[in-house]
Amino acid sequence: LIAEREAMKSSELMLEIGGILRNFTFVFRGTGYDEKLVREVEGLEASGSIFICTLCDATRLEASQNLVFHSITRSHSENLQRYETWRANPYHESADELRDRVKGVSAKPFIETLPSIDALHC
């Protein structure tokens, strides 16, 4: 991801808008969070999880098919509820079914992080 960002920083996007050629560059501003930290404090499975994004419920397959549109659908309170479902397993599901239900939450979230561009699925 870092190499991809570095490559994007040195590239330009050229678009013709209203007959005028415009140049755009990419600017990345970090929040200081890294993905591993966000996963740990929000109770998400490690980076090997099929639920790849820390901002939404996208799986690896869904994320690879959608590199453009992104919406923040995870929240700290929702992760807490999902942890309780994981812990109690009220529907007596198998581990795979339960993992799919809780969308990769397997530990109790203990710090709320702010959604940021540092935690993308693409």
The first five atom37 places (N, CA, C, CB, O) and aatype in JSON, in Angstrom:
{
  "aatype": [10, 9, 0, 6, 1, 6, 0, 12, 11, 15, 15, 6, 10, 12, 10, 6, 9, 7, 7, 9, 10, 1, 2, 13, 16, 13, 19, 13, 1, 7, 16, 7, 18, 3, 6, 11, 10, 19, 1, 6, 19, 6, 7, 10, 6, 0, 15, 7, 15, 9, 13, 9, 4, 16, 10, 4, 3, 0, 16, 1, 10, 6, 0, 15, 5, 2, 10, 19, 13, 8, 15, 9, 16, 1, 15, 8, 15, 6, 2, 10, 5, 1, 18, 6, 16, 17, 1, 0, 2, 14, 18, 8, 6, 15, 0, 3, 6, 10, 1, 3, 1, 19, 11, 7, 19, 15, 0, 11, 14, 13, 9, 6, 16, 10, 14, 15, 9, 3, 0, 10, 8, 4],
  "atom_mask": [
    [1, 1, 1, 1, 1],
    [1, 1, 1, 1, 1],
    [1, 1, 1, 1, 1],
    [1, 1, 1, 1, 1],
    [1, 1, 1, 1, 1],
    [1, 1, 1, 1, 1],
    [1, 1, 1, 1, 1],
    [1, 1, 1, 1, 1],
    [1, 1, 1, 1, 1],
    [1, 1, 1, 1, 1],
    [1, 1, 1, 1, 1],
    [1, 1, 1, 1, 1],
    [1, 1, 1, 1, 1],
    [1, 1, 1, 1, 1],
    [1, 1, 1, 1, 1],
    [1, 1, 1, 1, 1],
    [1, 1, 1, 1, 1],
    [1, 1, 1, 0, 1],
    [1, 1, 1, 0, 1],
    [1, 1, 1, 1, 1],
    [1, 1, 1, 1, 1],
    [1, 1, 1, 1, 1],
    [1, 1, 1, 1, 1],
    [1, 1, 1, 1, 1],
    [1, 1, 1, 1, 1],
    [1, 1, 1, 1, 1],
    [1, 1, 1, 1, 1],
    [1, 1, 1, 1, 1],
    [1, 1, 1, 1, 1],
    [1, 1, 1, 0, 1],
    [1, 1, 1, 1, 1],
    [1, 1, 1, 0, 1],
    [1, 1, 1, 1, 1],
    [1, 1, 1, 1, 1],
    [1, 1, 1, 1, 1],
    [1, 1, 1, 1, 1],
    [1, 1, 1, 1, 1],
    [1, 1, 1, 1, 1],
    [1, 1, 1, 1, 1],
    [1, 1, 1, 1, 1],
    [1, 1, 1, 1, 1],
    [1, 1, 1, 1, 1],
    [1, 1, 1, 0, 1],
    [1, 1, 1, 1, 1],
    [1, 1, 1, 1, 1],
    [1, 1, 1, 1, 1],
    [1, 1, 1, 1, 1],
    [1, 1, 1, 0, 1],
    [1, 1, 1, 1, 1],
    [1, 1, 1, 1, 1],
    [1, 1, 1, 1, 1],
    [1, 1, 1, 1, 1],
    [1, 1, 1, 1, 1],
    [1, 1, 1, 1, 1],
    [1, 1, 1, 1, 1],
    [1, 1, 1, 1, 1],
    [1, 1, 1, 1, 1],
    [1, 1, 1, 1, 1],
    [1, 1, 1, 1, 1],
    [1, 1, 1, 1, 1],
    [1, 1, 1, 1, 1],
    [1, 1, 1, 1, 1],
    [1, 1, 1, 1, 1],
    [1, 1, 1, 1, 1],
    [1, 1, 1, 1, 1],
    [1, 1, 1, 1, 1],
    [1, 1, 1, 1, 1],
    [1, 1, 1, 1, 1],
    [1, 1, 1, 1, 1],
    [1, 1, 1, 1, 1],
    [1, 1, 1, 1, 1],
    [1, 1, 1, 1, 1],
    [1, 1, 1, 1, 1],
    [1, 1, 1, 1, 1],
    [1, 1, 1, 1, 1],
    [1, 1, 1, 1, 1],
    [1, 1, 1, 1, 1],
    [1, 1, 1, 1, 1],
    [1, 1, 1, 1, 1],
    [1, 1, 1, 1, 1],
    [1, 1, 1, 1, 1],
    [1, 1, 1, 1, 1],
    [1, 1, 1, 1, 1],
    [1, 1, 1, 1, 1],
    [1, 1, 1, 1, 1],
    [1, 1, 1, 1, 1],
    [1, 1, 1, 1, 1],
    [1, 1, 1, 1, 1],
    [1, 1, 1, 1, 1],
    [1, 1, 1, 1, 1],
    [1, 1, 1, 1, 1],
    [1, 1, 1, 1, 1],
    [1, 1, 1, 1, 1],
    [1, 1, 1, 1, 1],
    [1, 1, 1, 1, 1],
    [1, 1, 1, 1, 1],
    [1, 1, 1, 1, 1],
    [1, 1, 1, 1, 1],
    [1, 1, 1, 1, 1],
    [1, 1, 1, 1, 1],
    [1, 1, 1, 1, 1],
    [1, 1, 1, 1, 1],
    [1, 1, 1, 1, 1],
    [1, 1, 1, 0, 1],
    [1, 1, 1, 1, 1],
    [1, 1, 1, 1, 1],
    [1, 1, 1, 1, 1],
    [1, 1, 1, 1, 1],
    [1, 1, 1, 1, 1],
    [1, 1, 1, 1, 1],
    [1, 1, 1, 1, 1],
    [1, 1, 1, 1, 1],
    [1, 1, 1, 1, 1],
    [1, 1, 1, 1, 1],
    [1, 1, 1, 1, 1],
    [1, 1, 1, 1, 1],
    [1, 1, 1, 1, 1],
    [1, 1, 1, 1, 1],
    [1, 1, 1, 1, 1],
    [1, 1, 1, 1, 1],
    [1, 1, 1, 1, 1],
    [1, 1, 1, 1, 1]
  ],
  "atom_positions": [
    [[0.83, -1.2, 0.0], [0.0, 0.0, 0.0], [0.87, 1.25, 0.0], [-0.94, 0.0, 1.21], [0.56, 2.23, -0.69]],
    [[1.95, 1.23, 0.77], [2.82, 2.4, 0.84], [3.46, 2.66, -0.52], [3.92, 2.2, 1.91], [3.53, 3.8, -0.97]],
    [[3.92, 1.59, -1.17], [4.53, 1.75, -2.49], [3.52, 2.3, -3.5], [5.09, 0.4, -2.99], [3.86, 3.13, -4.34]],
    [[2.26, 1.83, -3.4], [1.23, 2.33, -4.31], [0.96, 3.81, -4.07], [-0.06, 1.53, -4.13], [0.79, 4.58, -5.02]],
    [[0.93, 4.21, -2.8], [0.72, 5.63, -2.5], [1.87, 6.48, -3.02], [0.55, 5.85, -0.98], [1.65, 7.55, -3.59]],
    [[3.1, 5.99, -2.82], [4.26, 6.74, -3.3], [4.21, 6.9, -4.82], [5.57, 6.04, -2.87], [4.52, 7.97, -5.34]],
    [[3.83, 5.83, -5.52], [3.72, 5.9, -6.97], [2.65, 6.89, -7.38], [3.42, 4.51, -7.56], [2.82, 7.63, -8.35]],
    [[1.54, 6.91, -6.65], [0.46, 7.84, -6.98], [0.87, 9.29, -6.72], [-0.8, 7.5, -6.17], [0.46, 10.2, -7.44]],
    [[1.69, 9.51, -5.68], [2.12, 10.87, -5.36], [2.91, 11.5, -6.49], [2.95, 10.87, -4.09], [2.85, 12.71, -6.71]],
    [[3.65, 10.68, -7.21], [4.49, 11.21, -8.28], [3.79, 11.19, -9.64], [5.79, 10.43, -8.37], [4.4, 11.51, -10.66]],
    [[2.52, 10.83, -9.67], [1.79, 10.8, -10.93], [0.77, 11.93, -10.99], [1.09, 9.43, -11.12], [0.38, 12.5, -9.97]],
    [[0.37, 12.23, -12.2], [-0.64, 13.26, -12.4], [-1.81, 12.7, -13.18], [-0.04, 14.48, -13.12], [-1.63, 11.85, -14.05]],
    [[-2.98, 13.17, -12.87], [-4.18, 12.82, -13.61], [-4.52, 14.03, -14.48], [-5.38, 12.44, -12.64], [-4.7, 15.14, -13.98]],
    [[-4.61, 13.8, -15.78], [-4.91, 14.88, -16.7], [-6.31, 14.66, -17.27], [-3.85, 14.97, -17.85], [-6.59, 13.63, -17.87]],
    [[-7.18, 15.65, -17.08], [-8.55, 15.58, -17.59], [-8.86, 16.84, -18.39], [-9.56, 15.41, -16.43], [-8.41, 17.93, -18.06]],
    [[-9.64, 16.65, -19.42], [-10.13, 17.8, -20.17], [-11.51, 18.16, -19.63], [-10.17, 17.51, -21.72], [-12.44, 17.36, -19.71]],
    [[-11.62, 19.34, -19.08], [-12.87, 19.8, -18.5], [-13.28, 21.09, -19.2], [-12.74, 20.02, -16.94], [-12.58, 22.1, -19.12]],
    [[-14.4, 21.04, -19.89], [-14.88, 22.21, -20.61], [-13.9, 22.7, -21.66], [0.0, 0.0, 0.0], [-13.79, 23.9, -21.91]],
    [[-13.19, 21.77, -22.29], [-12.23, 22.14, -23.33], [-10.88, 22.6, -22.8], [0.0, 0.0, 0.0], [-9.99, 22.93, -23.59]],
    [[-10.72, 22.62, -21.5], [-9.45, 23.04, -20.89], [-8.8, 21.83, -20.24], [-9.67, 24.19, -19.84], [-9.45, 21.1, -19.48]],
    [[-7.53, 21.61, -20.53], [-6.79, 20.49, -19.95], [-6.39, 20.84, -18.52], [-5.53, 20.15, -20.79], [-5.74, 21.86, -18.28]],
    [[-6.78, 20.0, -17.57], [-6.49, 20.23, -16.15], [-5.62, 19.12, -15.61], [-7.8, 20.33, -15.32], [-5.8, 17.96, -15.98]],
    [[-4.65, 19.45, -14.76], [-3.78, 18.48, -14.11], [-4.16, 18.35, -12.64], [-2.29, 18.89, -14.25], [-4.4, 19.35, -11.96]],
    [[-4.21, 17.11, -12.14], [-4.51, 16.84, -10.75], [-3.43, 15.94, -10.17], [-5.92, 16.19, -10.59], [-2.92, 15.05, -10.86]],
    [[-3.08, 16.16, -8.92], [-2.15, 15.27, -8.22], [-2.85, 14.73, -6.99], [-0.82, 16.02, -7.83], [-3.88, 15.26, -6.57]],
    [[-2.32, 13.67, -6.43], [-2.91, 13.03, -5.26], [-2.19, 13.5, -4.0], [-2.84, 11.5, -5.38], [-0.96, 13.54, -3.96]],
    [[-2.96, 13.85, -2.98], [-2.4, 14.28, -1.71], [-2.94, 13.35, -0.63], [-2.74, 15.77, -1.4], [-4.15, 13.16, -0.52]],
    [[-2.04, 12.77, 0.17], [-2.45, 11.89, 1.26], [-2.13, 12.58, 2.58], [-1.73, 10.5, 1.18], [-1.01, 13.03, 2.8]],
    [[-3.12, 12.64, 3.43], [-2.93, 13.21, 4.76], [-3.25, 12.12, 5.77], [-3.83, 14.48, 4.99], [-4.35, 11.57, 5.77]],
    [[-2.31, 11.82, 6.61], [-2.49, 10.74, 7.58], [-3.07, 11.24, 8.88], [0.0, 0.0, 0.0], [-2.98, 12.43, 9.2]],
    [[-3.66, 10.33, 9.63], [-4.2, 10.66, 10.95], [-3.31, 10.15, 12.06], [-5.6, 10.1, 11.1], [-3.53, 10.46, 13.23]],
    [[-2.31, 9.35, 11.7], [-1.46, 8.74, 12.72], [-1.88, 7.33, 13.06], [0.0, 0.0, 0.0], [-1.14, 6.61, 13.72]],
    [[-3.07, 6.92, 12.62], [-3.51, 5.55, 12.85], [-2.9, 4.65, 11.8], [-5.06, 5.46, 12.83], [-2.72, 5.06, 10.65]],
    [[-2.59, 3.43, 12.16], [-2.27, 2.46, 11.12], [-3.31, 1.35, 11.2], [-0.81, 1.9, 11.29], [-4.02, 1.22, 12.2]],
    [[-3.38, 0.55, 10.16], [-4.45, -0.45, 10.07], [-4.38, -1.46, 11.21], [-4.38, -1.17, 8.74], [-5.41, -1.84, 11.76]],
    [[-3.17, -1.89, 11.56], [-3.03, -2.89, 12.62], [-3.57, -2.36, 13.95], [-1.55, -3.31, 12.78], [-4.26, -3.07, 14.68]],
    [[-3.25, -1.11, 14.27], [-3.75, -0.48, 15.5], [-5.26, -0.39, 15.47], [-3.13, 0.91, 15.68], [-5.92, -0.73, 16.45]],
    [[-5.83, 0.08, 14.36], [-7.28, 0.23, 14.26], [-7.96, -1.13, 14.43], [-7.68, 0.85, 12.9], [-8.95, -1.23, 15.15]],
    [[-7.43, -2.16, 13.78], [-8.0, -3.5, 13.9], [-7.98, -3.96, 15.36], [-7.24, -4.49, 13.02], [-8.96, -4.51, 15.85]],
    [[-6.86, -3.72, 16.03], [-6.73, -4.19, 17.41], [-7.69, -3.48, 18.35], [-5.31, -3.99, 17.89], [-8.4, -4.12, 19.13]],
    [[-7.73, -2.15, 18.3], [-8.55, -1.41, 19.26], [-10.03, -1.48, 18.95], [-8.11, 0.02, 19.31], [-10.85, -1.28, 19.84]],
    [[-10.4, -1.75, 17.69], [-11.81, -1.86, 17.33], [-12.3, -3.31, 17.35], [-12.04, -1.27, 15.96], [-13.44, -3.58, 16.98]],
    [[-11.45, -4.25, 17.78], [-11.88, -5.63, 17.97], [-11.98, -6.45, 16.71], [0.0, 0.0, 0.0], [-12.61, -7.51, 16.71]],
    [[-11.38, -5.99, 15.62], [-11.47, -6.71, 14.36], [-10.41, -7.81, 14.27], [-11.31, -5.74, 13.19], [-9.36, -7.73, 14.9]],
    [[-10.72, -8.84, 13.48], [-9.75, -9.9, 13.24], [-8.52, -9.3, 12.58], [-10.35, -11.02, 12.37], [-8.58, -8.21, 12.02]],
    [[-7.41, -10.02, 12.65], [-6.15, -9.53, 12.07], [-6.26, -9.37, 10.57], [-5.0, -10.5, 12.41], [-7.29, -9.69, 9.97]],
    [[-5.21, -8.86, 9.97], [-5.24, -8.52, 8.54], [-5.49, -9.71, 7.63], [-3.94, -7.88, 8.15], [-5.8, -9.51, 6.46]],
    [[-5.38, -10.93, 8.11], [-5.68, -12.1, 7.3], [-7.16, -12.39, 7.15], [0.0, 0.0, 0.0], [-7.54, -13.31, 6.43]],
    [[-8.0, -11.63, 7.82], [-9.45, -11.82, 7.78], [-9.98, -11.59, 6.37], [-10.14, -10.88, 8.77], [-9.42, -10.81, 5.6]],
    [[-11.08, -12.29, 6.03], [-11.72, -12.0, 4.73], [-12.38, -10.63, 4.76], [-12.75, -13.09, 4.38], [-12.62, -10.04, 3.71]],
    [[-12.7, -10.11, 5.95], [-13.27, -8.77, 6.08], [-12.11, -7.79, 6.16], [-14.22, -8.64, 7.34], [-11.52, -7.59, 7.22]],
    [[-11.79, -7.21, 5.03], [-10.54, -6.48, 4.87], [-10.59, -5.05, 5.37], [-10.14, -6.49, 3.43], [-9.57, -4.51, 5.8]],
    [[-11.75, -4.42, 5.33], [-11.83, -2.99, 5.59], [-12.17, -2.69, 7.04], [-12.87, -2.37, 4.68], [-12.98, -3.38, 7.67]],
    [[-11.53, -1.64, 7.57], [-11.83, -1.21, 8.93], [-12.93, -0.14, 8.95], [-10.58, -0.68, 9.6], [-13.33, 0.31, 10.01]],
    [[-13.39, 0.26, 7.77], [-14.44, 1.28, 7.68], [-15.79, 0.73, 7.27], [-14.02, 2.34, 6.71], [-16.83, 1.31, 7.58]],
    [[-15.78, -0.4, 6.55], [-17.04, -0.97, 6.09], [-16.96, -2.49, 6.21], [-17.35, -0.54, 4.63], [-15.96, -3.04, 6.68]],
    [[-18.0, -3.16, 5.79], [-18.08, -4.62, 5.91], [-17.6, -5.35, 4.66], [-19.49, -5.03, 6.23], [-17.95, -6.51, 4.46]],
    [[-16.82, -4.7, 3.83], [-16.38, -5.31, 2.58], [-15.46, -6.5, 2.82], [-15.66, -4.28, 1.72], [-14.58, -6.47, 3.68]],
    [[-15.69, -7.54, 2.05], [-14.77, -8.69, 2.05], [-13.67, -8.39, 1.04], [-15.52, -10.03, 1.71], [-13.76, -7.43, 0.28]],
    [[-12.65, -9.23, 1.03], [-11.56, -9.04, 0.06], [-12.1, -9.05, -1.37], [-10.5, -10.15, 0.22], [-11.71, -8.21, -2.19]],
    [[-13.0, -9.98, -1.67], [-13.55, -10.08, -3.02], [-14.34, -8.82, -3.38], [-14.45, -11.32, -3.14], [-14.17, -8.26, -4.46]],
    [[-15.21, -8.38, -2.47], [-16.01, -7.18, -2.73], [-15.11, -5.95, -2.92], [-17.0, -6.93, -1.58], [-15.36, -5.12, -3.8]],
    [[-14.08, -5.85, -2.11], [-13.17, -4.7, -2.2], [-12.41, -4.7, -3.52], [-12.19, -4.7, -1.04], [-12.2, -3.65, -4.12]],
    [[-12.01, -5.88, -3.98], [-11.26, -5.95, -5.24], [-12.14, -5.61, -6.43], [-10.65, -7.34, -5.41], [-11.64, -5.18, -7.47]],
    [[-13.44, -5.8, -6.3], [-14.36, -5.5, -7.4], [-14.86, -4.06, -7.35], [-15.53, -6.44, -7.36], [-15.4, -3.56, -8.34]],
    [[-14.67, -3.39, -6.22], [-15.14, -2.01, -6.08], [-14.0, -1.16, -5.54], [-16.38, -1.94, -5.14], [-13.83, -1.04, -4.33]],
    [[-13.24, -0.57, -6.43], [-12.13, 0.28, -6.01], [-12.48, 1.76, -6.05], [-10.93, 0.02, -6.9], [-11.63, 2.6, -5.78]],
    [[-13.72, 2.08, -6.38], [-14.11, 3.48, -6.54], [-15.02, 3.95, -5.41], [-14.79, 3.67, -7.88], [-14.69, 4.89, -4.7]],
    [[-16.16, 3.3, -5.26], [-17.14, 3.76, -4.29], [-16.85, 3.17, -2.92], [-18.57, 3.38, -4.73], [-16.57, 1.98, -2.78]],
    [[-16.91, 4.02, -1.92], [-16.59, 3.58, -0.56], [-17.45, 4.37, 0.41], [-15.08, 3.77, -0.25], [-17.56, 5.59, 0.3]],
    [[-18.06, 3.69, 1.34], [-18.84, 4.39, 2.36], [-18.52, 3.8, 3.72], [-20.36, 4.3, 2.06], [-18.26, 2.6, 3.85]],
    [[-18.54, 4.65, 4.72], [-18.24, 4.22, 6.08], [-19.51, 3.63, 6.67], [-17.7, 5.4, 6.95], [-20.5, 4.35, 6.88]],
    [[-19.49, 2.34, 6.93], [-20.67, 1.68, 7.48], [-20.4, 1.04, 8.84], [-21.17, 0.63, 6.52], [-21.34, 0.65, 9.53]],
    [[-19.15, 0.94, 9.24], [-18.83, 0.39, 10.56], [-18.84, 1.52, 11.58], [-17.46, -0.33, 10.56], [-18.52, 2.67, 11.26]],
    [[-19.22, 1.19, 12.8], [-19.12, 2.16, 13.89], [-18.66, 1.43, 15.14], [-20.49, 2.89, 14.13], [-18.77, 0.21, 15.23]],
    [[-18.14, 2.18, 16.08], [-17.65, 1.6, 17.33], [-18.78, 0.88, 18.07], [-17.04, 2.68, 18.23], [-18.6, -0.24, 18.55]],
    [[-19.95, 1.52, 18.15], [-21.06, 0.9, 18.88], [-21.53, -0.38, 18.18], [-22.24, 1.89, 19.01], [-21.89, -1.35, 18.84]],
    [[-21.53, -0.37, 16.85], [-21.92, -1.57, 16.11], [-20.89, -2.69, 16.34], [-22.05, -1.26, 14.61], [-21.27, -3.85, 16.47]],
    [[-19.61, -2.33, 16.37], [-18.59, -3.34, 16.65], [-18.76, -3.92, 18.05], [-17.19, -2.72, 16.51], [-18.53, -5.11, 18.25]],
    [[-19.17, -3.1, 19.01], [-19.45, -3.6, 20.37], [-20.6, -4.61, 20.35], [-19.78, -2.44, 21.33], [-20.52, -5.66, 20.98]],
    [[-21.67, -4.28, 19.62], [-22.81, -5.2, 19.51], [-22.4, -6.5, 18.83], [-23.96, -4.54, 18.74], [-22.81, -7.58, 19.24]],
    [[-21.6, -6.38, 17.8], [-21.14, -7.58, 17.09], [-20.26, -8.44, 17.99], [-20.39, -7.2, 15.82], [-20.31, -9.67, 17.91]],
    [[-19.44, -7.81, 18.83], [-18.62, -8.58, 19.76], [-19.51, -9.38, 20.72], [-17.68, -7.65, 20.55], [-19.23, -10.55, 20.99]],
    [[-20.56, -8.75, 21.23], [-21.47, -9.46, 22.14], [-22.11, -10.65, 21.43], [-22.55, -8.51, 22.67], [-22.3, -11.71, 22.03]],
    [[-22.45, -10.48, 20.16], [-23.0, -11.61, 19.38], [-21.95, -12.7, 19.24], [-23.48, -11.13, 17.99], [-22.26, -13.88, 19.38]],
    [[-20.7, -12.3, 18.95], [-19.6, -13.27, 18.82], [-19.41, -14.03, 20.14], [-18.27, -12.54, 18.43], [-19.25, -15.25, 20.14]],
    [[-19.43, -13.31, 21.25], [-19.18, -13.9, 22.56], [-20.31, -14.85, 22.97], [-19.02, -12.81, 23.61], [-20.05, -15.94, 23.48]],
    [[-21.55, -14.43, 22.75], [-22.7, -15.21, 23.23], [-23.19, -16.25, 22.23], [-23.83, -14.28, 23.56], [-23.76, -17.27, 22.64]],
    [[-22.97, -16.03, 20.95], [-23.46, -16.91, 19.88], [-24.92, -17.31, 20.13], [-22.57, -18.17, 19.78], [-25.22, -18.49, 20.28]],
    [[-25.83, -16.32, 20.17], [-27.23, -16.6, 20.52], [-27.97, -17.48, 19.53], [-27.96, -15.31, 20.66], [-28.99, -18.07, 19.88]],
    [[-27.47, -17.59, 18.31], [-28.16, -18.4, 17.3], [-27.51, -19.77, 17.13], [-28.17, -17.67, 15.96], [-27.89, -20.54, 16.25]],
    [[-26.53, -20.06, 17.97], [-25.84, -21.36, 17.96], [-25.32, -21.71, 16.57], [-26.77, -22.47, 18.45], [-25.54, -22.81, 16.07]],
    [[-24.62, -20.76, 15.97], [-24.09, -20.94, 14.62], [-22.69, -21.55, 14.66], [-24.06, -19.6, 13.88], [-22.02, -21.54, 15.69]],
    [[-22.28, -22.08, 13.52], [-20.9, -22.57, 13.39], [-19.96, -21.37, 13.4], [-20.72, -23.43, 12.09], [-20.4, -20.23, 13.25]],
    [[-18.67, -21.62, 13.57], [-17.7, -20.53, 13.61], [-17.73, -19.71, 12.32], [-16.29, -21.09, 13.85], [-17.65, -18.48, 12.37]],
    [[-17.83, -20.37, 11.18], [-17.86, -19.64, 9.9], [-19.13, -18.8, 9.76], [-17.76, -20.62, 8.73], [-19.07, -17.66, 9.29]],
    [[-20.27, -19.35, 10.15], [-21.53, -18.6, 10.08], [-21.49, -17.4, 11.03], [-22.73, -19.51, 10.42], [-21.92, -16.3, 10.69]],
    [[-20.96, -17.64, 12.22], [-20.88, -16.57, 13.21], [-19.92, -15.47, 12.74], [-20.42, -17.13, 14.57], [-20.22, -14.29, 12.9]],
    [[-18.79, -15.85, 12.18], [-17.81, -14.88, 11.67], [-18.45, -14.01, 10.59], [-16.56, -15.61, 11.12], [-18.21, -12.81, 10.53]],
    [[-19.25, -14.63, 9.73], [-19.93, -13.87, 8.69], [-20.97, -12.92, 9.29], [-20.61, -14.82, 7.69], [-21.13, -11.8, 8.81]],
    [[-21.66, -13.36, 10.33], [-22.68, -12.51, 10.98], [-22.05, -11.28, 11.64], [-23.44, -13.33, 12.04], [-22.61, -10.18, 11.55]],
    [[-20.9, -11.45, 12.28], [-20.28, -10.34, 13.01], [-19.28, -9.56, 12.16], [-19.59, -10.86, 14.26], [-18.66, -8.61, 12.65]],
    [[-19.13, -9.96, 10.91], [-18.3, -9.24, 9.93], [-16.87, -9.0, 10.42], [-18.93, -7.9, 9.6], [-16.32, -7.91, 10.29]],
    [[-16.27, -10.05, 11.0], [-14.86, -9.98, 11.37], [-14.56, -9.44, 12.74], [0.0, 0.0, 0.0], [-13.38, -9.28, 13.08]],
    [[-15.56, -9.14, 13.56], [-15.31, -8.67, 14.92], [-15.17, -9.9, 15.82], [-16.46, -7.72, 15.42], [-16.08, -10.72, 15.89]],
    [[-14.03, -10.01, 16.5], [-13.84, -11.19, 17.35], [-13.25, -10.85, 18.72], [-12.94, -12.17, 16.66], [-12.96, -11.74, 19.51]],
    [[-13.07, -9.57, 18.99], [-12.57, -9.14, 20.29], [-13.33, -7.89, 20.69], [-11.02, -8.87, 20.25], [-13.94, -7.21, 19.86]],
    [[-13.3, -7.59, 21.98], [-14.06, -6.43, 22.46], [-13.36, -5.13, 22.05], [-14.23, -6.49, 23.99], [-12.2, -4.91, 22.41]],
    [[-14.05, -4.27, 21.31], [-13.48, -2.97, 20.96], [-13.31, -2.13, 22.23], [-14.37, -2.22, 19.93], [-14.24, -2.04, 23.04]],
    [[-12.15, -1.52, 22.41], [-11.96, -0.77, 23.65], [-11.61, 0.7, 23.44], [-10.89, -1.42, 24.45], [-11.61, 1.47, 24.4]],
    [[-11.32, 1.1, 22.24], [-11.1, 2.51, 21.95], [-11.82, 2.84, 20.64], [-9.56, 2.85, 21.85], [-11.72, 2.1, 19.66]],
    [[-12.54, 3.95, 20.64], [-13.2, 4.37, 19.41], [-12.21, 5.18, 18.57], [-14.48, 5.2, 19.71], [-11.64, 6.16, 19.05]],
    [[-12.02, 4.76, 17.33], [-11.14, 5.51, 16.43], [-11.99, 6.32, 15.47], [-10.2, 4.55, 15.65], [-13.16, 6.01, 15.24]],
    [[-11.41, 7.36, 14.93], [-12.12, 8.18, 13.97], [-11.9, 7.62, 12.58], [-11.66, 9.66, 14.04], [-10.77, 7.28, 12.23]],
    [[-12.95, 7.49, 11.78], [-12.77, 7.0, 10.41], [-11.79, 7.89, 9.65], [-14.13, 6.93, 9.68], [-11.85, 9.11, 9.76]],
    [[-10.91, 7.26, 8.9], [-9.92, 8.04, 8.16], [-9.53, 7.36, 6.87], [-8.68, 8.28, 9.01], [-9.8, 6.17, 6.67]],
    [[-8.9, 8.11, 6.0], [-8.45, 7.56, 4.73], [-7.31, 6.57, 4.94], [-8.02, 8.68, 3.79], [-6.96, 5.84, 4.01]],
    [[-6.72, 6.53, 6.13], [-5.64, 5.59, 6.41], [-6.12, 4.16, 6.46], [-4.96, 5.93, 7.72], [-5.31, 3.23, 6.44]],
    [[-7.42, 3.94, 6.51], [-7.96, 2.59, 6.67], [-8.86, 2.26, 5.49], [-8.73, 2.45, 7.99], [-10.07, 2.11, 5.65]],
    [[-8.27, 2.14, 4.35], [-9.05, 1.89, 3.14], [-9.08, 0.42, 2.78], [-8.51, 2.68, 1.99], [-8.23, -0.36, 3.21]],
    [[-10.06, 0.05, 2.0], [-10.08, -1.31, 1.49], [-9.52, -1.38, 0.08], [-11.49, -1.87, 1.51], [-9.49, -2.46, -0.51]],
    [[-9.1, -0.29, -0.45], [-8.55, -0.32, -1.81], [-7.22, 0.41, -1.85], [-9.53, 0.31, -2.81], [-6.59, 0.5, -2.9]]
  ]
}
